[in-house]
Tab-separated table of C-alpha atoms and ligand atoms in Angstrom:
chain	number	residue	atom	x	y	z
A	1	MET	CA	-65.307	-17.632	43.126
A	2	GLU	CA	-62.853	-15.630	45.202
A	3	THR	CA	-63.000	-12.763	42.798
A	4	GLU	CA	-66.645	-12.220	43.663
A	5	ALA	CA	-65.271	-10.231	46.598
A	6	ARG	CA	-64.878	-7.458	44.042
A	7	ALA	CA	-64.478	-3.934	45.263
A	8	LEU	CA	-63.975	-4.973	48.859
A	9	GLU	CA	-60.218	-4.736	48.880
A	10	GLY	CA	-59.489	-3.295	45.444
A	11	THR	CA	-57.904	0.110	45.097
A	12	ARG	CA	-60.274	2.687	43.630
A	13	PRO	CA	-59.216	2.587	39.995
A	14	VAL	CA	-60.708	5.790	38.583
A	15	ASP	CA	-60.348	9.224	40.072
A	16	ASP	CA	-60.380	11.639	37.170
A	17	PRO	CA	-63.462	13.223	35.492
A	18	ALA	CA	-61.818	13.112	32.037
A	19	VAL	CA	-61.297	9.393	32.481
A	20	GLU	CA	-64.879	8.928	33.676
A	21	GLU	CA	-65.985	10.669	30.514
A	22	LYS	CA	-63.855	8.395	28.344
A	23	ILE	CA	-65.290	5.376	30.142
A	24	SER	CA	-68.853	6.490	29.396
A	25	PHE	CA	-67.920	7.113	25.793
A	26	ASP	CA	-66.342	3.652	25.377
A	27	LYS	CA	-69.281	1.990	27.120
A	28	GLN	CA	-71.630	3.426	24.589
A	29	ALA	CA	-69.373	3.127	21.492
A	30	ILE	CA	-67.802	-0.344	21.811
A	31	PRO	CA	-71.025	-2.347	22.187
A	32	THR	CA	-72.335	-0.913	18.891
A	33	HIS	CA	-69.987	-3.435	17.318
A	34	TYR	CA	-69.973	-6.362	19.725
A	35	ASP	CA	-73.668	-6.337	20.519
A	36	LEU	CA	-74.509	-7.452	16.977
A	37	PRO	CA	-76.203	-10.872	17.106
A	38	PRO	CA	-73.717	-13.616	18.048
A	39	ALA	CA	-75.137	-15.655	15.141
A	40	PHE	CA	-73.625	-13.128	12.756
A	41	PHE	CA	-70.130	-13.472	14.249
A	42	ALA	CA	-70.601	-17.230	14.415
A	43	SER	CA	-71.226	-17.224	10.669
A	44	PHE	CA	-67.599	-16.370	9.940
A	45	LEU	CA	-65.576	-17.058	13.120
A	46	GLY	CA	-64.262	-20.478	14.064
A	47	PRO	CA	-65.930	-22.797	16.599
A	48	TRP	CA	-64.275	-21.111	19.618
A	49	MET	CA	-65.636	-17.742	18.459
A	50	ALA	CA	-62.203	-16.137	18.808
A	51	TYR	CA	-62.394	-12.704	17.265
A	52	SER	CA	-58.659	-12.211	17.065
A	53	CYS	CA	-55.596	-13.448	15.242
A	54	ALA	CA	-55.339	-17.236	14.912
A	55	TYR	CA	-52.041	-19.109	14.535
A	56	PHE	CA	-51.267	-20.930	11.296
A	57	VAL	CA	-48.622	-23.590	10.969
A	58	ASP	CA	-48.996	-23.402	7.200
A	59	GLU	CA	-50.497	-20.950	4.731
A	60	ASP	CA	-53.288	-23.351	3.745
A	61	GLY	CA	-54.262	-24.252	7.288
A	62	SER	CA	-57.922	-24.253	8.289
A	63	LEU	CA	-59.395	-21.601	10.557
A	64	GLU	CA	-60.602	-24.274	12.985
A	65	ARG	CA	-57.119	-25.627	13.471
A	66	ALA	CA	-55.442	-22.212	13.578
A	67	GLU	CA	-57.943	-20.876	16.088
A	68	GLU	CA	-57.340	-23.757	18.465
A	69	ASP	CA	-53.577	-23.570	17.904
A	70	LYS	CA	-53.604	-19.909	18.903
A	71	LEU	CA	-55.393	-20.752	22.131
A	72	LEU	CA	-52.955	-23.581	22.799
A	73	LEU	CA	-49.947	-21.405	22.028
A	74	THR	CA	-51.240	-18.708	24.365
A	75	ALA	CA	-51.821	-21.259	27.107
A	76	LYS	CA	-48.307	-22.622	26.628
A	77	LYS	CA	-46.742	-19.193	26.794
A	78	LEU	CA	-48.651	-18.551	30.025
A	79	ARG	CA	-47.653	-21.997	31.323
A	80	LEU	CA	-51.237	-22.590	32.459
A	81	LYS	CA	-51.749	-24.912	35.397
A	82	GLU	CA	-54.880	-26.434	36.863
A	83	ASP	CA	-55.005	-24.245	39.945
A	84	ASP	CA	-54.417	-20.987	38.040
A	85	CYS	CA	-56.917	-18.187	38.397
A	86	ILE	CA	-56.965	-16.178	35.192
A	87	LEU	CA	-58.195	-12.775	34.147
A	88	ASP	CA	-58.963	-12.198	30.460
A	89	VAL	CA	-59.293	-8.473	29.784
A	90	GLY	CA	-61.601	-8.008	26.784
A	91	CYS	CA	-62.736	-11.644	26.667
A	92	GLY	CA	-65.128	-11.449	23.710
A	93	TRP	CA	-67.298	-14.557	23.575
A	94	GLY	CA	-64.940	-16.281	25.962
A	95	SER	CA	-62.663	-18.273	23.639
A	96	PHE	CA	-59.665	-18.188	25.943
A	97	ILE	CA	-61.451	-18.566	29.264
A	98	PHE	CA	-63.386	-21.591	28.014
A	99	PHE	CA	-60.197	-23.082	26.615
A	100	ALA	CA	-58.349	-22.506	29.898
A	101	ALA	CA	-61.183	-23.987	31.965
A	102	GLU	CA	-61.999	-26.920	29.698
A	103	LYS	CA	-58.490	-27.988	28.691
A	104	TYR	CA	-56.538	-27.024	31.825
A	105	GLY	CA	-59.163	-26.855	34.564
A	106	CYS	CA	-58.357	-23.211	35.420
A	107	ARG	CA	-60.758	-20.728	36.970
A	108	ALA	CA	-61.204	-17.670	34.805
A	109	VAL	CA	-62.868	-14.283	34.814
A	110	GLY	CA	-63.366	-12.360	31.598
A	111	THR	CA	-64.281	-8.714	31.169
A	112	THR	CA	-66.042	-7.118	28.232
A	113	LEU	CA	-67.962	-3.951	27.485
A	114	SER	CA	-70.640	-5.902	25.667
A	115	GLU	CA	-73.692	-7.096	27.603
A	116	GLU	CA	-74.432	-9.554	24.769
A	117	GLN	CA	-71.010	-11.150	25.062
A	118	ALA	CA	-71.149	-11.430	28.849
A	119	ARG	CA	-74.632	-12.934	28.672
A	120	LEU	CA	-73.504	-15.513	26.133
A	121	VAL	CA	-70.400	-16.470	28.126
A	122	ASN	CA	-72.321	-16.821	31.378
A	123	THR	CA	-75.117	-18.795	29.718
A	124	LEU	CA	-72.674	-21.161	28.013
A	125	ALA	CA	-70.735	-21.573	31.257
A	126	ALA	CA	-73.958	-22.597	33.010
A	127	GLU	CA	-74.938	-24.970	30.190
A	128	ARG	CA	-71.550	-26.658	30.314
A	129	GLY	CA	-71.527	-26.912	34.112
A	130	LEU	CA	-68.671	-24.448	34.370
A	131	SER	CA	-70.309	-21.644	36.325
A	132	ASP	CA	-68.036	-22.290	39.271
A	133	ARG	CA	-65.010	-21.795	37.040
A	134	ILE	CA	-65.951	-19.182	34.482
A	135	ARG	CA	-67.583	-15.803	34.700
A	136	ALA	CA	-67.795	-12.769	32.430
A	137	ASP	CA	-68.250	-9.282	33.877
A	138	VAL	CA	-69.323	-6.195	32.004
A	139	LEU	CA	-66.583	-3.890	33.138
A	140	HIS	CA	-64.403	-1.202	31.614
A	141	VAL	CA	-60.711	-2.006	31.871
A	142	TYR	CA	-60.040	1.189	33.848
A	143	GLU	CA	-62.669	0.168	36.363
A	144	MET	CA	-61.459	-3.321	37.146
A	145	ASP	CA	-61.788	-3.438	40.902
A	146	TYR	CA	-61.050	-7.043	41.785
A	147	PRO	CA	-58.961	-7.557	44.892
A	148	ASP	CA	-55.282	-6.816	44.386
A	149	ALA	CA	-53.090	-9.744	43.410
A	150	SER	CA	-56.099	-12.016	42.878
A	151	PHE	CA	-54.942	-13.490	39.570
A	152	ASP	CA	-52.070	-15.835	38.761
A	153	LYS	CA	-52.107	-15.039	35.061
A	154	ILE	CA	-53.612	-12.241	32.997
A	155	VAL	CA	-54.222	-12.229	29.292
A	156	THR	CA	-55.593	-9.648	26.913
A	157	ILE	CA	-56.222	-10.682	23.329
A	158	GLY	CA	-57.210	-8.260	20.586
A	159	ALA	CA	-58.477	-5.633	22.995
A	160	ILE	CA	-55.682	-3.087	23.543
A	161	GLU	CA	-56.665	-1.635	20.155
A	162	HIS	CA	-59.718	-0.236	21.953
A	163	MET	CA	-57.786	1.173	24.885
A	164	GLU	CA	-56.402	4.666	24.863
A	165	ASP	CA	-54.265	4.870	27.970
A	166	LEU	CA	-52.169	1.737	28.132
A	167	GLY	CA	-50.323	3.059	31.192
A	168	ARG	CA	-53.613	3.012	33.065
A	169	VAL	CA	-54.559	-0.403	31.666
A	170	PHE	CA	-51.281	-2.031	32.642
A	171	ALA	CA	-51.262	-0.333	36.051
A	172	ARG	CA	-54.598	-2.040	36.749
A	173	CYS	CA	-53.292	-5.362	35.459
A	174	SER	CA	-50.137	-5.031	37.514
A	175	ALA	CA	-52.165	-4.427	40.682
A	176	LEU	CA	-54.439	-7.397	40.012
A	177	LEU	CA	-51.652	-9.838	39.186
A	178	ARG	CA	-49.758	-11.676	41.872
A	179	ASP	CA	-46.022	-11.053	42.097
A	180	ASP	CA	-44.104	-13.039	39.543
A	181	GLY	CA	-47.358	-13.666	37.634
A	182	LEU	CA	-47.372	-13.895	33.862
A	183	PHE	CA	-49.170	-11.432	31.625
A	184	LEU	CA	-49.700	-11.972	27.913
A	185	VAL	CA	-50.578	-9.006	25.741
A	186	HIS	CA	-51.796	-9.938	22.286
A	187	GLY	CA	-52.713	-7.025	20.065
A	188	MET	CA	-52.271	-4.918	17.012
A	189	THR	CA	-49.878	-2.026	16.725
A	190	GLN	CA	-48.986	0.327	13.934
A	191	PRO	CA	-45.472	1.077	12.758
A	192	TRP	CA	-43.990	4.141	14.404
A	193	ARG	CA	-44.136	6.250	11.198
A	194	SER	CA	-47.932	5.898	11.071
A	195	ARG	CA	-48.311	6.349	14.800
A	196	GLU	CA	-46.228	9.528	14.620
A	197	GLU	CA	-48.703	10.948	12.119
A	198	THR	CA	-51.650	10.078	14.346
A	199	LEU	CA	-49.997	11.791	17.293
A	200	ALA	CA	-49.368	14.853	15.117
A	201	GLY	CA	-53.094	14.992	14.370
A	202	ILE	CA	-52.819	13.523	10.884
A	203	ARG	CA	-55.427	10.829	10.431
A	204	THR	CA	-54.151	7.630	8.852
A	205	GLU	CA	-56.280	5.103	6.997
A	206	SER	CA	-55.786	2.710	9.924
A	207	ASP	CA	-57.250	5.244	12.359
A	208	ASP	CA	-60.273	5.825	10.181
A	209	LEU	CA	-60.747	2.141	9.595
A	210	LEU	CA	-60.734	1.185	13.254
A	211	GLU	CA	-62.840	4.019	14.459
A	212	GLU	CA	-65.446	3.683	11.776
A	213	HIS	CA	-65.862	-0.017	12.251
A	214	PHE	CA	-65.416	-0.481	15.995
A	215	GLY	CA	-66.518	2.894	17.308
A	216	VAL	CA	-63.258	3.285	19.215
A	217	GLY	CA	-59.751	2.678	17.941
A	218	HIS	CA	-56.330	3.381	19.413
A	219	TRP	CA	-53.407	1.824	17.617
A	220	HIS	CA	-50.192	2.304	19.503
A	221	SER	CA	-46.723	1.484	18.304
A	222	LEU	CA	-44.943	-1.531	19.723
A	223	TRP	CA	-42.449	0.496	21.741
A	224	GLU	CA	-45.263	2.450	23.380
A	225	VAL	CA	-46.871	-0.809	24.472
A	226	ILE	CA	-43.568	-2.013	25.857
A	227	GLU	CA	-42.871	1.329	27.526
A	228	ALA	CA	-46.233	1.181	29.297
A	229	LEU	CA	-45.521	-2.398	30.374
A	230	GLU	CA	-42.077	-1.607	31.763
A	231	LYS	CA	-43.358	1.446	33.597
A	232	ASN	CA	-45.798	-0.830	35.391
A	233	ASP	CA	-43.287	-3.372	36.637
A	234	PHE	CA	-43.464	-5.879	33.836
A	235	GLU	CA	-40.406	-7.380	32.231
A	236	VAL	CA	-40.794	-8.595	28.664
A	237	LEU	CA	-39.927	-12.268	28.426
A	238	ASP	CA	-40.819	-12.784	24.804
A	239	HIS	CA	-42.197	-11.026	21.761
A	240	GLU	CA	-43.588	-12.751	18.684
A	241	ASN	CA	-44.647	-10.870	15.580
A	242	ILE	CA	-47.808	-12.609	14.325
A	243	THR	CA	-48.815	-10.117	11.628
A	244	ASN	CA	-48.916	-12.672	8.817
A	245	HIS	CA	-51.064	-14.941	10.952
A	246	TYR	CA	-53.618	-12.187	11.293
A	247	LYS	CA	-53.700	-11.602	7.569
A	248	LEU	CA	-54.426	-15.313	7.060
A	249	THR	CA	-57.077	-15.224	9.780
A	250	VAL	CA	-58.953	-12.349	8.199
A	251	GLU	CA	-58.640	-14.072	4.795
A	252	ARG	CA	-60.507	-17.035	6.288
A	253	TRP	CA	-63.188	-14.814	7.846
A	254	LEU	CA	-63.676	-13.058	4.536
A	255	GLU	CA	-63.943	-16.352	2.626
A	256	ARG	CA	-66.594	-17.564	5.061
A	257	LEU	CA	-68.577	-14.384	4.793
A	258	ILE	CA	-68.519	-14.540	1.001
A	259	ASP	CA	-69.352	-18.256	0.867
A	260	GLY	CA	-72.174	-17.808	3.346
A	261	GLU	CA	-73.726	-14.729	1.750
A	262	GLU	CA	-77.038	-16.332	0.871
A	263	LYS	CA	-77.668	-17.565	4.382
A	264	ILE	CA	-76.205	-14.582	6.209
A	265	VAL	CA	-77.897	-11.762	4.328
A	266	GLY	CA	-81.516	-11.593	5.246
A	267	GLU	CA	-81.554	-14.467	7.694
A	268	ILE	CA	-78.902	-13.140	10.065
A	269	THR	CA	-78.000	-9.588	9.179
A	270	PRO	CA	-79.087	-6.842	6.780
A	271	GLU	CA	-77.092	-6.561	3.571
A	272	GLU	CA	-75.712	-3.197	4.616
A	273	LYS	CA	-74.017	-4.664	7.699
A	274	TYR	CA	-72.816	-7.635	5.683
A	275	ARG	CA	-71.177	-5.371	3.121
A	276	GLU	CA	-69.655	-3.246	5.858
A	277	PHE	CA	-67.847	-6.306	7.193
A	278	ILE	CA	-66.696	-7.398	3.726
A	279	ALA	CA	-65.238	-3.932	3.129
A	280	PHE	CA	-63.702	-3.887	6.570
A	281	PHE	CA	-62.038	-7.274	6.212
A	282	ALA	CA	-60.744	-6.421	2.742
A	283	SER	CA	-59.147	-3.240	4.005
A	284	TYR	CA	-57.829	-5.031	7.075
A	285	ILE	CA	-56.028	-7.531	4.834
A	286	PHE	CA	-54.719	-4.699	2.677
A	287	SER	CA	-53.503	-2.895	5.777
A	288	PHE	CA	-51.491	-5.968	6.862
A	289	GLU	CA	-50.147	-6.407	3.349
A	290	MET	CA	-48.961	-2.813	3.195
A	291	ASN	CA	-47.277	-2.870	6.631
A	292	ASN	CA	-49.740	-0.374	8.068
A	293	THR	CA	-50.884	-2.793	10.755
A	294	LEU	CA	-48.842	-5.266	12.760
A	295	CYS	CA	-49.858	-7.861	15.304
A	296	ASN	CA	-47.924	-9.090	18.329
A	297	GLN	CA	-47.890	-11.420	21.273
A	298	ILE	CA	-45.859	-10.013	24.167
A	299	LEU	CA	-45.262	-12.232	27.151
A	300	CYS	CA	-44.358	-10.477	30.414
A	301	ARG	CA	-43.709	-11.229	34.030
A	302	LYS	CA	-44.464	-8.987	36.974
A	303	ILE	CA	-41.203	-8.230	38.728
A	304	LYS	CA	-40.061	-6.557	41.909
A	305	ARG	CA	-36.639	-4.992	42.037
A	306	GLY	CA	-34.478	-6.519	44.722
A	307	GLU	CA	-36.379	-9.806	44.833
A	308	LEU	CA	-34.594	-13.001	44.053
A	309	ARG	CA	-35.070	-13.900	40.411
A	310	PRO	CA	-36.677	-17.349	39.993
A	311	ASN	CA	-35.506	-19.956	37.565
A	312	LEU	CA	-37.220	-19.393	34.243
A	313	PRO	CA	-37.214	-21.567	31.121
A	314	LEU	CA	-33.861	-21.046	29.453
A	315	THR	CA	-35.132	-21.607	25.923
A	316	ARG	CA	-38.316	-20.940	23.973
A	317	GLU	CA	-38.954	-24.666	23.639
A	318	HIS	CA	-41.996	-24.649	25.961
A	319	MET	CA	-43.724	-22.044	23.838
A	320	ILE	CA	-43.229	-23.738	20.507
A	321	LEU	CA	-46.684	-24.790	19.410
A	322	HIS	CA	-46.348	-28.540	19.143
A	323	SER	CA	-43.321	-29.058	21.332
A	324	LYS	CA	-43.589	-31.865	23.881
A	325	GLU	CA	-42.991	-29.612	26.898
A	326	ALA	CA	-46.116	-28.420	28.665
B	1	MET	CA	-67.974	12.984	-19.660
B	2	GLU	CA	-66.739	15.454	-22.186
B	3	GLY	CA	-62.980	15.581	-22.526
B	4	LEU	CA	-62.471	12.427	-20.534
B	5	THR	CA	-62.773	8.941	-21.956
B	6	ALA	CA	-62.150	5.542	-20.521
B	7	SER	CA	-59.732	4.977	-23.344
B	8	TYR	CA	-57.677	8.005	-22.278
B	9	ILE	CA	-57.506	6.536	-18.770
B	10	PHE	CA	-56.771	2.912	-19.588
B	11	ASP	CA	-54.885	3.171	-22.879
B	12	HIS	CA	-52.807	6.191	-21.970
B	13	LEU	CA	-52.674	7.249	-18.291
B	14	ALA	CA	-52.613	3.865	-16.596
B	15	PRO	CA	-49.893	2.351	-18.850
B	16	LYS	CA	-47.824	5.497	-18.345
B	17	PHE	CA	-48.190	5.218	-14.563
B	18	ILE	CA	-47.066	1.590	-14.723
B	19	GLU	CA	-44.089	2.504	-16.890
B	20	ASP	CA	-43.082	5.373	-14.625
B	21	ASN	CA	-43.481	3.301	-11.473
B	22	PRO	CA	-41.781	-0.027	-12.079
B	23	GLY	CA	-42.193	-1.005	-8.426
B	24	PHE	CA	-45.988	-0.788	-8.663
B	25	PRO	CA	-46.684	-4.086	-10.478
B	26	CYS	CA	-44.566	-5.927	-7.902
B	27	ARG	CA	-46.699	-4.461	-5.127
B	28	VAL	CA	-49.864	-5.672	-6.839
B	29	ASN	CA	-48.530	-8.898	-8.346
B	30	ALA	CA	-51.936	-9.990	-9.659
B	31	VAL	CA	-54.442	-9.664	-12.507
B	32	VAL	CA	-57.367	-7.338	-11.816
B	33	SER	CA	-60.223	-6.642	-14.249
B	34	ILE	CA	-62.719	-3.849	-14.223
B	35	ASP	CA	-66.075	-3.849	-15.968
B	36	ILE	CA	-67.469	-0.345	-16.389
B	37	LEU	CA	-71.128	-0.389	-17.311
B	38	GLY	CA	-73.145	2.102	-19.352
B	39	GLU	CA	-72.274	4.964	-21.628
B	40	GLY	CA	-68.546	5.724	-21.569
B	41	GLY	CA	-67.818	2.292	-20.120
B	42	GLY	CA	-65.968	-0.817	-21.265
B	43	SER	CA	-63.849	-3.589	-19.834
B	44	TRP	CA	-60.173	-3.511	-19.040
B	45	THR	CA	-57.660	-5.720	-17.346
B	46	PHE	CA	-54.548	-4.850	-15.402
B	47	ASP	CA	-52.108	-7.680	-15.710
B	48	LEU	CA	-49.572	-6.697	-13.098
B	49	THR	CA	-47.639	-9.935	-13.047
B	50	ASP	CA	-44.539	-10.843	-15.082
B	51	ASN	CA	-45.137	-8.617	-18.102
B	52	PRO	CA	-47.163	-5.734	-16.744
B	53	ARG	CA	-49.748	-4.364	-19.175
B	54	VAL	CA	-53.254	-2.991	-19.448
B	55	TYR	CA	-55.549	-4.483	-22.092
B	56	ARG	CA	-59.159	-4.344	-23.203
B	57	GLY	CA	-61.518	-7.050	-22.035
B	58	LEU	CA	-61.954	-9.097	-18.885
B	59	ALA	CA	-59.548	-11.846	-17.845
B	60	ASP	CA	-60.721	-15.316	-16.876
B	61	ASP	CA	-57.824	-15.615	-14.463
B	62	ALA	CA	-58.397	-12.249	-12.752
B	63	LYS	CA	-57.845	-12.449	-9.003
B	64	CYS	CA	-60.585	-9.864	-8.704
B	65	THR	CA	-63.102	-8.373	-11.136
B	66	LEU	CA	-64.803	-5.128	-10.215
B	67	THR	CA	-68.097	-3.959	-11.693
B	68	VAL	CA	-69.158	-0.333	-11.524
B	69	SER	CA	-71.354	2.059	-13.500
B	70	ALA	CA	-69.550	4.606	-15.661
B	71	SER	CA	-70.878	7.554	-13.685
B	72	ASP	CA	-69.718	6.079	-10.382
B	73	PHE	CA	-66.413	5.110	-11.918
B	74	TYR	CA	-65.581	8.618	-13.043
B	75	ALA	CA	-66.715	10.169	-9.785
B	76	LEU	CA	-64.673	7.732	-7.689
B	77	LEU	CA	-61.656	8.141	-9.911
B	78	ALA	CA	-61.796	11.910	-9.516
B	79	GLY	CA	-62.073	11.493	-5.744
B	80	GLY	CA	-58.933	9.332	-5.641
B	81	SER	CA	-59.900	7.882	-2.267
B	82	LEU	CA	-59.898	4.220	-1.378
B	83	SER	CA	-62.244	4.897	1.535
B	84	ASP	CA	-64.780	6.417	-0.863
B	85	CYS	CA	-64.526	3.324	-3.062
B	86	LEU	CA	-65.197	1.087	-0.066
B	87	GLU	CA	-68.099	3.300	0.883
B	88	ALA	CA	-69.442	2.878	-2.656
B	89	PHE	CA	-69.103	-0.872	-2.248
B	90	LYS	CA	-71.141	-0.758	0.948
B	91	GLN	CA	-73.830	1.137	-0.958
B	92	LYS	CA	-73.827	-1.530	-3.716
B	93	ARG	CA	-72.441	0.933	-6.268
B	94	ILE	CA	-69.403	-1.318	-6.753
B	95	ASN	CA	-69.540	-5.100	-6.924
B	96	PHE	CA	-66.792	-7.655	-7.136
B	97	ARG	CA	-66.004	-11.256	-7.953
B	98	GLY	CA	-62.961	-12.954	-6.484
B	99	HIS	CA	-60.608	-11.504	-3.913
B	100	LEU	CA	-61.472	-7.922	-3.029
B	101	PRO	CA	-58.307	-7.107	-1.025
B	102	THR	CA	-56.215	-7.630	-4.164
B	103	ALA	CA	-58.123	-4.876	-5.958
B	104	LEU	CA	-57.293	-2.508	-3.090
B	105	ARG	CA	-53.651	-2.833	-4.058
B	106	LEU	CA	-54.433	-0.530	-6.991
B	107	GLU	CA	-54.716	2.353	-4.518
B	108	ARG	CA	-51.554	4.114	-5.674
B	109	LEU	CA	-52.783	4.111	-9.244
B	110	LEU	CA	-56.108	5.554	-8.132
B	111	VAL	CA	-54.430	8.324	-6.149
B	112	SER	CA	-52.129	9.156	-9.029
B	113	LEU	CA	-54.889	9.180	-11.671
B	114	ALA	CA	-56.993	11.527	-9.555
B	115	LYS	CA	-54.244	14.103	-9.883
B	116	ASP	CA	-54.354	14.107	-13.684
B	117	PRO	CA	-55.655	17.514	-14.826
B	118	ALA	CA	-58.308	15.999	-17.141
B	119	ILE	CA	-59.681	13.805	-14.362
B	120	ALA	CA	-59.527	16.587	-11.784
B	121	GLU	CA	-61.230	18.904	-14.280
B	122	HIS	CA	-63.918	16.279	-14.847
B	123	SER	CA	-64.691	16.222	-11.136
B	124	ARG	CA	-65.577	19.905	-11.283
B	125	ILE	CA	-68.030	19.435	-14.166
C	1	SAM	C1	-61.757	-8.004	19.189
C	1	SAM	S1	-62.564	-8.507	20.680
C	1	SAM	C2	-61.478	-9.781	21.214
C	1	SAM	C3	-62.179	-10.753	22.089
C	1	SAM	C4	-61.409	-11.951	22.597
C	1	SAM	N1	-60.269	-11.592	23.391
C	1	SAM	C5	-61.049	-12.904	21.490
C	1	SAM	O1	-59.860	-13.134	21.270
C	1	SAM	O2	-61.952	-13.417	20.844
C	1	SAM	C6	-62.274	-7.162	21.809
C	1	SAM	C7	-62.924	-7.296	23.174
C	1	SAM	O3	-62.456	-6.233	24.014
C	1	SAM	C8	-63.528	-5.702	24.749
C	1	SAM	N2	-63.209	-4.323	25.118
C	1	SAM	C9	-63.002	-3.284	24.301
C	1	SAM	N3	-62.743	-2.165	25.001
C	1	SAM	C10	-62.777	-2.529	26.300
C	1	SAM	C11	-62.605	-1.808	27.507
C	1	SAM	N4	-62.317	-0.521	27.494
C	1	SAM	N5	-62.721	-2.485	28.660
C	1	SAM	C12	-62.998	-3.808	28.657
C	1	SAM	N6	-63.174	-4.539	27.546
C	1	SAM	C13	-63.070	-3.898	26.387
C	1	SAM	C14	-64.720	-5.831	23.826
C	1	SAM	O4	-65.932	-5.767	24.562
C	1	SAM	C15	-64.429	-7.207	23.212
C	1	SAM	O5	-64.931	-8.198	24.062
């Protein structure tokens, strides 16, 4: 893959000792969560192993359907095409890159901080004969050193919650994306009132929850995400609030964990870890219910001032889940 | 447990909180039961649906039923912290049947009860 020319042309992304320190911290903290055995996550996630908000067309929808619909919706928003080269920042077990490669024929690179996840993605890619299309790299977002403008589309799903300096994250993404390329940011935010407290040094339940469970948690407010995007040459094309979808998603994960208790505890994970996840999912749901946590999909385009604006879809029709348009 | 009884909490304090905070039942909008085991225990149900009330006994239609020992119950109540309750769950000191997130909606009641002088006093015993 072209992107294997990493670091040859890329700008040096990190130049600050404080940032280096944060990178080492994240590298040690984040995998404590994601390096748990994939079989444990598989026991409650859907078949694509997406560990992020699914998309429900009705309240009673199945996780399987909603998981695939989220991937389809994301692909539609990004207007994926066969010759697209995609970067997925924080790719997890590869749900989106596999979807993009298998359903659209794209080439895709995913990054993660978890060795376990990268190993699984690369092994599955080999097993499915997709090694020439899909690759996962263990790489901190601040250190992404692929050649500039090497991607047609970039996506990040459920990962900005782990990233402290969104300005730095989006600056990297902006450099790696070709001009006019699309960038989809899918992630949780907290309402400004809660965020204000965090910034004033007052810990909120959301902060504690994220940090305790994931090792690292940074919940920004929506306007901060958008500010960081705009400051890095992205224009926002569309924003969709998907908070209720995430509540339904976590409800499904919780149901599966509870239904599968007998098999999961002992065979797959110790009871202590099992209970930790039950408690975490319950408080996650509560946090959505109480408007302490929100979830968004923000679609952007990389723009250059002074360049002729292309024709863009005039309506949202193409990004309606089951619309006929591609 | 001197000076503090489950009856004082469920027959007096909790109904008063519900009466004083008419918006609370709407936020919960469910039936939640709690089974407190051992000396000083008992079973109670919060019906926070159309006609909000607290009554003795467990409800068959509870969205969630919590089980906890009396000593843990009083300690957690005095702490008034949802995080501590979740921690207790992780340590198997609280169990549940049904839909756990619904029980978390009782947080405001927990925080308010912890401020009651008798409960706060109990925590110092
Ligand atoms: C909640 S998972 C979401 C995974 C995937 N996008 C999905 O939808 O299933 C978050 C992912 O972000 C990755 N991640 C967290 N912090 C990161 C960082 N600083 N740099 C790169 N990846 C990071 C984790 O390793 C994990 O793969």
